[in-house]
PDB file of C-alpha atoms in Angstrom:
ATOM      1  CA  UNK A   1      19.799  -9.004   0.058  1.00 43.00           C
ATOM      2  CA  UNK A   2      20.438  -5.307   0.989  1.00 45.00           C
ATOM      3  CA  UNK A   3      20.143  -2.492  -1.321  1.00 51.00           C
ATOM      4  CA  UNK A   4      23.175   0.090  -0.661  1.00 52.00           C
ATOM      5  CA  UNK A   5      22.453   3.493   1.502  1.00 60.00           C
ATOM      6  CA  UNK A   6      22.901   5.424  -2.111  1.00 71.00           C
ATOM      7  CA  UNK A   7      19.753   3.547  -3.613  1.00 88.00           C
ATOM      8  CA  UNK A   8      16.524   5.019  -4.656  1.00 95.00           C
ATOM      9  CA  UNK A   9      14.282   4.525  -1.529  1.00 97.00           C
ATOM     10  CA  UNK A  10      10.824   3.182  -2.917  1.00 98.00           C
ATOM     11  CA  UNK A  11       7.701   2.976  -1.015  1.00 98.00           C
ATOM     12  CA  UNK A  12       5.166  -0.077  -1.774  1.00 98.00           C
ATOM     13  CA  UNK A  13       1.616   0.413  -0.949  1.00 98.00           C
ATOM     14  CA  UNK A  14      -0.358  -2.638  -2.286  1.00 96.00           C
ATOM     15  CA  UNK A  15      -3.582  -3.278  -1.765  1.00 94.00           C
ATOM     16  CA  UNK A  16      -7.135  -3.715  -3.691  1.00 95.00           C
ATOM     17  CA  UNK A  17      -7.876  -0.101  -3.896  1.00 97.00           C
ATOM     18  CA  UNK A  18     -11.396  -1.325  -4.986  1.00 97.00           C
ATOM     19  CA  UNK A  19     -12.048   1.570  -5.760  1.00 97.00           C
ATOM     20  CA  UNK A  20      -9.045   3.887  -4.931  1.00 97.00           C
ATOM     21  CA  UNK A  21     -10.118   7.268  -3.008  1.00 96.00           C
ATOM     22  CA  UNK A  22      -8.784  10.031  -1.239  1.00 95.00           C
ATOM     23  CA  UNK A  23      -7.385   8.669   1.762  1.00 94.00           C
ATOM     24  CA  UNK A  24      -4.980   6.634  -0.070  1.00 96.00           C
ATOM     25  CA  UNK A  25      -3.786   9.521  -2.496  1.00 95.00           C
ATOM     26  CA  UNK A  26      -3.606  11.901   1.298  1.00 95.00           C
ATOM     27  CA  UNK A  27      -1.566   8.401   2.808  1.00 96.00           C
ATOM     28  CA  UNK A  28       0.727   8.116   0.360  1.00 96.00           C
ATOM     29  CA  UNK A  29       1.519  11.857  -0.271  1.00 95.00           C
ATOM     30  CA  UNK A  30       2.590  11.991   3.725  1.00 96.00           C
ATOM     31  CA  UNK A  31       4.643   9.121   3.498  1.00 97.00           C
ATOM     32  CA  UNK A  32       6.514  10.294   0.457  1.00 96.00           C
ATOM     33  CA  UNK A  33       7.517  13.825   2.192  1.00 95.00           C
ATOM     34  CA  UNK A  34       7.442  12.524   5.807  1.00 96.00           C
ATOM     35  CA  UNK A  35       9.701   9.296   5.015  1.00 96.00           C
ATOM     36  CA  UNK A  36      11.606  10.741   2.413  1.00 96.00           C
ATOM     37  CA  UNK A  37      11.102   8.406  -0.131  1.00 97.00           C
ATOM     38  CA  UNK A  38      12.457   8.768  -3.952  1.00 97.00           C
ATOM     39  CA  UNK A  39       8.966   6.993  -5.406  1.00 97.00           C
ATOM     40  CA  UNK A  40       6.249   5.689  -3.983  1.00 98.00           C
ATOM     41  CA  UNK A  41       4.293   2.519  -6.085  1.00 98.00           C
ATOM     42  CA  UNK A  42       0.961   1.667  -5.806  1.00 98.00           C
ATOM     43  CA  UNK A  43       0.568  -2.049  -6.250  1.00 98.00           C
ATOM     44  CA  UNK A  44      -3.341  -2.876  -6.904  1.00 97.00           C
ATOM     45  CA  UNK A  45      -3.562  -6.796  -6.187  1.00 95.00           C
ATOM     46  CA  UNK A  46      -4.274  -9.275  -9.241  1.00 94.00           C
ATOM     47  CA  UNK A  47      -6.229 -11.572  -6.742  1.00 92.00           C
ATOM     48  CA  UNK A  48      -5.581 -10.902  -3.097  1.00 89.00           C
ATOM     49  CA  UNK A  49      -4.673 -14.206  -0.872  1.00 86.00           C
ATOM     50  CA  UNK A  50      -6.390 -13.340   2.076  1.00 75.00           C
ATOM     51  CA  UNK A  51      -9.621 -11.095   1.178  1.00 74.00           C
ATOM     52  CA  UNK A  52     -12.421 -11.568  -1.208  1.00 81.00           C
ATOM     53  CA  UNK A  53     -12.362 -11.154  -5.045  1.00 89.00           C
ATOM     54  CA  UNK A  54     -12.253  -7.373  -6.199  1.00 94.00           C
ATOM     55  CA  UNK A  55     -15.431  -5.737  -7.718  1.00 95.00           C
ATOM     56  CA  UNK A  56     -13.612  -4.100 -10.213  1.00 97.00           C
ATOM     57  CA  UNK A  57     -11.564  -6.120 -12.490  1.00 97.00           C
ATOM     58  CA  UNK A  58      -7.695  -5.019 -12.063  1.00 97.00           C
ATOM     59  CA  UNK A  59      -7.872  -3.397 -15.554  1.00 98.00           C
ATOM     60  CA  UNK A  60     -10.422  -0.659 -14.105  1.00 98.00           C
ATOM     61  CA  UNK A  61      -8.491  -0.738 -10.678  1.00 98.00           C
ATOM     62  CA  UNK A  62      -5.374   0.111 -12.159  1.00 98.00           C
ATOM     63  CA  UNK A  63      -6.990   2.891 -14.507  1.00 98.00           C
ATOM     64  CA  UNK A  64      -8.591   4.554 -11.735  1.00 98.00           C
ATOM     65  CA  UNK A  65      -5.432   4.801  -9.952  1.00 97.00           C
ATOM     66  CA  UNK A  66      -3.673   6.622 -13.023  1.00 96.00           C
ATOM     67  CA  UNK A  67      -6.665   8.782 -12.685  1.00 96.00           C
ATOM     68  CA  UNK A  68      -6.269   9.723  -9.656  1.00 96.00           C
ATOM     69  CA  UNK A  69      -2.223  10.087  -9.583  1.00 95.00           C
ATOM     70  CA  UNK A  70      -2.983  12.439 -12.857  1.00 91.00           C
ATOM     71  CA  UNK A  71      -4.208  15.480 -10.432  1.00 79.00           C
ATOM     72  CA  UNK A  72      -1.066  14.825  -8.339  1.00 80.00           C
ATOM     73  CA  UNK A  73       1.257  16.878 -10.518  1.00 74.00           C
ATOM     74  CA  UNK A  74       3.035  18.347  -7.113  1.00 70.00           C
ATOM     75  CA  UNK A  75       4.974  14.937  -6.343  1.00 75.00           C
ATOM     76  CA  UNK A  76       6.336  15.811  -9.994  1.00 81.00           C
ATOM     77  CA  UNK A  77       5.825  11.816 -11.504  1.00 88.00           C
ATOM     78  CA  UNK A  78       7.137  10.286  -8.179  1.00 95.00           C
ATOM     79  CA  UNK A  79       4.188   8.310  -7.420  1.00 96.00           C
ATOM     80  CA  UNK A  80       3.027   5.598  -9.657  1.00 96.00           C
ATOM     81  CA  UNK A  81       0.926   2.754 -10.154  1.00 97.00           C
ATOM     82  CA  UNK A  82       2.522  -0.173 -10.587  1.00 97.00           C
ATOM     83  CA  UNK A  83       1.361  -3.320 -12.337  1.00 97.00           C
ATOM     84  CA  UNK A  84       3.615  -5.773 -11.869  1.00 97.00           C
ATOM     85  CA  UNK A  85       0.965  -7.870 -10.491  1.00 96.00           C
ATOM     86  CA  UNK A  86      -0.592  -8.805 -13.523  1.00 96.00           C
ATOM     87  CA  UNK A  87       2.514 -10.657 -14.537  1.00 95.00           C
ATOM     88  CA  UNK A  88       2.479 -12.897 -11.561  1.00 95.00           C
ATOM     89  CA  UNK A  89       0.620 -16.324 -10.721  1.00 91.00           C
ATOM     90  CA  UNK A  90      -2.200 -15.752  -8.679  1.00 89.00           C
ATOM     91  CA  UNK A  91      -3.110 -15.339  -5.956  1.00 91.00           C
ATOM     92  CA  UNK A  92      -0.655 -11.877  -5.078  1.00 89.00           C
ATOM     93  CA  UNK A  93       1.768 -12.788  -2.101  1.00 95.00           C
ATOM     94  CA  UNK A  94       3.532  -9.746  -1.279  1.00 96.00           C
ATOM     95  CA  UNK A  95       7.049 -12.011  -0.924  1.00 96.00           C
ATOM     96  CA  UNK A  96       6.705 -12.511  -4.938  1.00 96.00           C
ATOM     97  CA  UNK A  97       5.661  -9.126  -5.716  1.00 97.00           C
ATOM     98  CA  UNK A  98       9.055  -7.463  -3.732  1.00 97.00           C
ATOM     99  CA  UNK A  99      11.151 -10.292  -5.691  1.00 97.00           C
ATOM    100  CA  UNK A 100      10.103  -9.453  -9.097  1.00 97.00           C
ATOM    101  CA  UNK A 101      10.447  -6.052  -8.704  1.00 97.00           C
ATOM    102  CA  UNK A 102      14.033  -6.708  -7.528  1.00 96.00           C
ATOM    103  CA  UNK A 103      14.458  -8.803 -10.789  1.00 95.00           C
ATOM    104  CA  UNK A 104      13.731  -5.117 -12.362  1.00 93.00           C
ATOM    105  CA  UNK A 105      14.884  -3.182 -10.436  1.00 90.00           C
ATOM    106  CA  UNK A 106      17.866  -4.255  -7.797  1.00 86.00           C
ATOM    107  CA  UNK A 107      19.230  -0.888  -7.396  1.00 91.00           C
ATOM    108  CA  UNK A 108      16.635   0.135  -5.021  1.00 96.00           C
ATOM    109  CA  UNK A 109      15.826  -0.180  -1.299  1.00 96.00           C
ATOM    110  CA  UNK A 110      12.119  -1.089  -0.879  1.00 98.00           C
ATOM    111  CA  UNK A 111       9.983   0.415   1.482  1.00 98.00           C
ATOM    112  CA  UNK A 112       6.793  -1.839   2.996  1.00 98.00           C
ATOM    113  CA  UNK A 113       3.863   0.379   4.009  1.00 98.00           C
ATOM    114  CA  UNK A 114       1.422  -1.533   6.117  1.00 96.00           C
ATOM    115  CA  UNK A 115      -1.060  -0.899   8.668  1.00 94.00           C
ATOM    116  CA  UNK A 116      -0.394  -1.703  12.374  1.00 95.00           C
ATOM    117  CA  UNK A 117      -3.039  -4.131  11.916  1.00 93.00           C
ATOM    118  CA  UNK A 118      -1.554  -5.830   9.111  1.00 94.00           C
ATOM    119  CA  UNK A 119       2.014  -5.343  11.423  1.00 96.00           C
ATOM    120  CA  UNK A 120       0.544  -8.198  13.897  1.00 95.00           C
ATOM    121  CA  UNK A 121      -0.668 -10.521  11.160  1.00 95.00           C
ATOM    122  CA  UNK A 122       2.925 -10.184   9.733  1.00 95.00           C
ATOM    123  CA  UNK A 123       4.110 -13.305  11.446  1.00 94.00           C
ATOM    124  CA  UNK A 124       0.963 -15.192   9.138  1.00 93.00           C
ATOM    125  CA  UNK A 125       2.230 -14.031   6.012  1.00 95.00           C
ATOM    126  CA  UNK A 126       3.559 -15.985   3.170  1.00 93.00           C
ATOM    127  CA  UNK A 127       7.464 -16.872   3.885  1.00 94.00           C
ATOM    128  CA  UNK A 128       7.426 -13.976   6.052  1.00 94.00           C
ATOM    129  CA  UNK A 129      10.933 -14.041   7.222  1.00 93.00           C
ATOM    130  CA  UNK A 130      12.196 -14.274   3.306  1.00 94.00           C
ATOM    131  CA  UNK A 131       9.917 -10.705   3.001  1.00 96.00           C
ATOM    132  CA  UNK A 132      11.301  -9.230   6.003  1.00 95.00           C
ATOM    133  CA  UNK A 133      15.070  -9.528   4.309  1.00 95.00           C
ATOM    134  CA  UNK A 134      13.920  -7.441   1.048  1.00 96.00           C
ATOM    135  CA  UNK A 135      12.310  -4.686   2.792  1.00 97.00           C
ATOM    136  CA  UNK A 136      11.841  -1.958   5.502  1.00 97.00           C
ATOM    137  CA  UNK A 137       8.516  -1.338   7.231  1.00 97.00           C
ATOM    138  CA  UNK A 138       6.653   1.383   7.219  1.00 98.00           C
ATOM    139  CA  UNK A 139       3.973   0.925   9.800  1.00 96.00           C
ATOM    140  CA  UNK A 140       0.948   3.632   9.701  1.00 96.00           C
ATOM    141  CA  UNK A 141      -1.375   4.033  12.667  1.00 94.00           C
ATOM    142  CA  UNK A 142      -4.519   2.120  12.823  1.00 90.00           C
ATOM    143  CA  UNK A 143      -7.036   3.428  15.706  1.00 86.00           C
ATOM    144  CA  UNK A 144      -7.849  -0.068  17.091  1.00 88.00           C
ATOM    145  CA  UNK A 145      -4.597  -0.443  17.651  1.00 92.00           C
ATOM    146  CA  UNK A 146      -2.223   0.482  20.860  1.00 91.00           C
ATOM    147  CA  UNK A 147       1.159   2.068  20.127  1.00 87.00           C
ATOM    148  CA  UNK A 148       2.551  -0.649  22.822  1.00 90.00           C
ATOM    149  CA  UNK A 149       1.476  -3.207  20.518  1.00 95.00           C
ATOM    150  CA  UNK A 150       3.789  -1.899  17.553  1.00 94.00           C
ATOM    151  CA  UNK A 151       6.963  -2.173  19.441  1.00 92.00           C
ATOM    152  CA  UNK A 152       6.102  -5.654  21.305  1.00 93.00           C
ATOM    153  CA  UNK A 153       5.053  -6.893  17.321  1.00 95.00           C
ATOM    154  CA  UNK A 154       8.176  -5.768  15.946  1.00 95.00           C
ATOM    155  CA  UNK A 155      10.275  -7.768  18.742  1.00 92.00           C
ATOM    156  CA  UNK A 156       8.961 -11.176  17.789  1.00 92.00           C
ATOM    157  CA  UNK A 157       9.148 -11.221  14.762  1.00 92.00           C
ATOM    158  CA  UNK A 158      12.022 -13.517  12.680  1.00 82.00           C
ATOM    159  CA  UNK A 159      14.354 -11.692  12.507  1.00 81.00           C
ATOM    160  CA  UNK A 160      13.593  -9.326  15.774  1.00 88.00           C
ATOM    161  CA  UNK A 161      13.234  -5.253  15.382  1.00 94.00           C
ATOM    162  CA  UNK A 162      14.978  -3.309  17.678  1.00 93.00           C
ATOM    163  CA  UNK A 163      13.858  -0.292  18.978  1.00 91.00           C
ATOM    164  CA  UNK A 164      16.037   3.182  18.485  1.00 89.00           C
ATOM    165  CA  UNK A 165      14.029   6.410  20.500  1.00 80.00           C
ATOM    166  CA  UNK A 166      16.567   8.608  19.522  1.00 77.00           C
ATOM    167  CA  UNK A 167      16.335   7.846  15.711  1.00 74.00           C
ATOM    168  CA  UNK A 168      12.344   7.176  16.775  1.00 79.00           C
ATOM    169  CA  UNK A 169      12.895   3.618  14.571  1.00 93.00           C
ATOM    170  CA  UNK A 170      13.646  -0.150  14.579  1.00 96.00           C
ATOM    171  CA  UNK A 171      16.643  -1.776  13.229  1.00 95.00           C
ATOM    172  CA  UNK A 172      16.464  -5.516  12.649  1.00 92.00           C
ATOM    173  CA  UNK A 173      19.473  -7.759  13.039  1.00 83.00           C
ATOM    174  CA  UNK A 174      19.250  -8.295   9.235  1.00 86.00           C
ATOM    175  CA  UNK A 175      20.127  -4.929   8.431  1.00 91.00           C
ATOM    176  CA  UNK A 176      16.436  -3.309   7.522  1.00 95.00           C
ATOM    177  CA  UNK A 177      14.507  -0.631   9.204  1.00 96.00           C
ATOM    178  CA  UNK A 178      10.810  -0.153  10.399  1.00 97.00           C
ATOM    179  CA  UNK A 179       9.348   3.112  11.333  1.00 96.00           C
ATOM    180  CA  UNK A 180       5.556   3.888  12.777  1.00 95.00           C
ATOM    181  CA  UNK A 181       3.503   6.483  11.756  1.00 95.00           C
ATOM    182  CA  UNK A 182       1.112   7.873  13.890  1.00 92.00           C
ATOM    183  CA  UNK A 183       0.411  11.178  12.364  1.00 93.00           C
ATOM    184  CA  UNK A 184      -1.770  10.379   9.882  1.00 91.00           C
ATOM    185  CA  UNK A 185      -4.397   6.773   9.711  1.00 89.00           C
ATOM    186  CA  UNK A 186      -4.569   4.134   7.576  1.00 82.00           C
ATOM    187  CA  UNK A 187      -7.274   4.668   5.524  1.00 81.00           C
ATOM    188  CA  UNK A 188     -10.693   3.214   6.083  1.00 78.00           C
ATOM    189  CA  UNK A 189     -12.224   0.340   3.459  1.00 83.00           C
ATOM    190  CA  UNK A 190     -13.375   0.873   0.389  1.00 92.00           C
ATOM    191  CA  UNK A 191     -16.800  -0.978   0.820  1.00 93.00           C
ATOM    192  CA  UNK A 192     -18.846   1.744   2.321  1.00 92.00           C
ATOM    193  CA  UNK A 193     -17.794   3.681  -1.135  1.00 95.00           C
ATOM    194  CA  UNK A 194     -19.278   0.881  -3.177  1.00 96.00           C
ATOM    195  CA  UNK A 195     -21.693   0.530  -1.254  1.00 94.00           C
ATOM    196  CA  UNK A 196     -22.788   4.761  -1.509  1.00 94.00           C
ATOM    197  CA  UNK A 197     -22.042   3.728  -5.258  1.00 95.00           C
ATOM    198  CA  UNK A 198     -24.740   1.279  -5.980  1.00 94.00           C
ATOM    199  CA  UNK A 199     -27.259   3.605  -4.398  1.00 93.00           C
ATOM    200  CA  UNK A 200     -26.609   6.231  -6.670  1.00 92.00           C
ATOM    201  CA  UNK A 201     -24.398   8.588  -4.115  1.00 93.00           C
ATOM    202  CA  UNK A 202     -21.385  10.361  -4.865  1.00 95.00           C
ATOM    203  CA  UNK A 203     -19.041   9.641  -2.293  1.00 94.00           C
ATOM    204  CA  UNK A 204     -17.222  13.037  -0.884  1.00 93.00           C
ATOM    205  CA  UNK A 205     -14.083  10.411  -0.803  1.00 94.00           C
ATOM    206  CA  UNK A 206     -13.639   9.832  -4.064  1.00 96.00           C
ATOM    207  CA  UNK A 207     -11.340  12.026  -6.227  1.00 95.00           C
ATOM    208  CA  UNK A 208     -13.434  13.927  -9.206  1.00 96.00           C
ATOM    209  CA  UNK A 209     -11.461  12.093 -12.285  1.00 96.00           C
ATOM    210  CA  UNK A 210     -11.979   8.499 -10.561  1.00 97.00           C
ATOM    211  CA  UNK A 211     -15.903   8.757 -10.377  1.00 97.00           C
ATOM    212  CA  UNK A 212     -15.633  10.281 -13.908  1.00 96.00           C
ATOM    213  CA  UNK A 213     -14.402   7.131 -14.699  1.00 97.00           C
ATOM    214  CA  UNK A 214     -16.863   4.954 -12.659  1.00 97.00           C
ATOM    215  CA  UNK A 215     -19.929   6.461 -13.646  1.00 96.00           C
ATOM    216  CA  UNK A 216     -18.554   6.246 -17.743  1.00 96.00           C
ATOM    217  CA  UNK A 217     -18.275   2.447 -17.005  1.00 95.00           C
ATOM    218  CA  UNK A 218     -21.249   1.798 -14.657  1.00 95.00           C
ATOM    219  CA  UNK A 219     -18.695   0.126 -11.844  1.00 96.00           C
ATOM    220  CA  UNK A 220     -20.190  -0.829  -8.610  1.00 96.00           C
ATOM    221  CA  UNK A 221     -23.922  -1.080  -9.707  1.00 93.00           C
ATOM    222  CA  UNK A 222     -23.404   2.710 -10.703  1.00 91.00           C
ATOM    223  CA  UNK A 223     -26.407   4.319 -12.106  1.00 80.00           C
ATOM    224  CA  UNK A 224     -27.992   7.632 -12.532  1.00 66.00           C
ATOM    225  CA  UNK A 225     -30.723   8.411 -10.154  1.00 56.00           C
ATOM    226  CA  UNK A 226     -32.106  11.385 -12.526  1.00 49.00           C
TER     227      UNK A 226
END
């Protein structure tokens, strides 16, 4: 399934965002202007497959995103949080999140943004080569990673990427795209946040309305240190 060349372009970043910070709201504001994307969705994960439980239950996860996206009045609406997660049997398998958003939504032509970390573990995901006919890749640069390693991932995988230098991009033999970002880094885990949090720090990451709202519900073993 291929969405035509006139449909929205929609980026998906998914992850825990346990809790959300800066460098995700900086990542996704690049990717909407450098990629030229219509929306951009951020997908907080029910219950991820592969990584443990979130801290924050996905009601607080989801609010602190709209908290966050509410200082972001530049991108005029066009990035969102998305819960379509909460509607779907655990645990969150990107393949099942991209189909019932195309049950919503068919019109558009979804946009995966991944790390090039999560890029090599692609082959490991859940009916991978299903996913890989539902979306285009957007890979963004990880430091432990080699930019020879992007192209030589995206050539074995099912169906194969292709690489384009003069459009600087990949076209598979299914019809989708993949494009690597190395202007700007994926950004780094939320843990040492939390774990700032629970000592009573104010992490310089962290957006002003989203530790509003973890300090007013005492998230991550928040507490005043008065």
């Amino acid at each position: 399934m291929t969405a035509p060349d006139a449909a929205l372009r929609v980026g998906l970043f998914g992850g825990t965002f346990d809790p959300v910070h800066q460098g995700h709201i900086d990542l996704a504001l690049h990717v909407l202007a450098r990629c030229r994307l219509d929306r951009l969705l951020f997908i907080p994960a029910l219950l991820p497959p592969h990584k443990h439980r979130p801290t924050a239950s996905f009601v607080h996860r989801t609010a602190m995103i709209e908290a966050a996206l509410a200082n972001c009045r530049e991108t005029g609406g066009r990035i969102r949080c998305c819960r379509i997660e909460a509607r779907l049997p655990a645990p969150s398998y990107t393949n099942n999140t991209v189909r019932a958003l195309l049950r919503e939504e068919d019109e558009c032509r979804y946009s995966l943004i991944i790390g090039a970390d999560s890029l090599l573990d692609l082959p490991h995901w859940h009916r991978i080569d299903e996913l890989l006919h539902l979306v285009d890749l957007i890979v963004v640069k990880r430091e432990t990673i080699e930019a020879a390693a992007i192209d030589r991932a995206l050539a074995i995988l099912g169906p194969a990427f292709v690489s384009d230098a003069e459009q600087q991009q990949w076209h598979g033999l299914n019809g989708r795209t993949a494009v690597y970002l190395d202007d700007i880094e994926l950004p780094v885990s939320s843990s040492a946040i939390r774990a700032e949090l629970a000592q009573g720090k104010e992490p310089a990451l962290l957006p002003p309305p989203v530790l509003a709202y973890i300090k007013s519900h005492r998230l991550y073993g928040w507490k005043d240190f008065l």
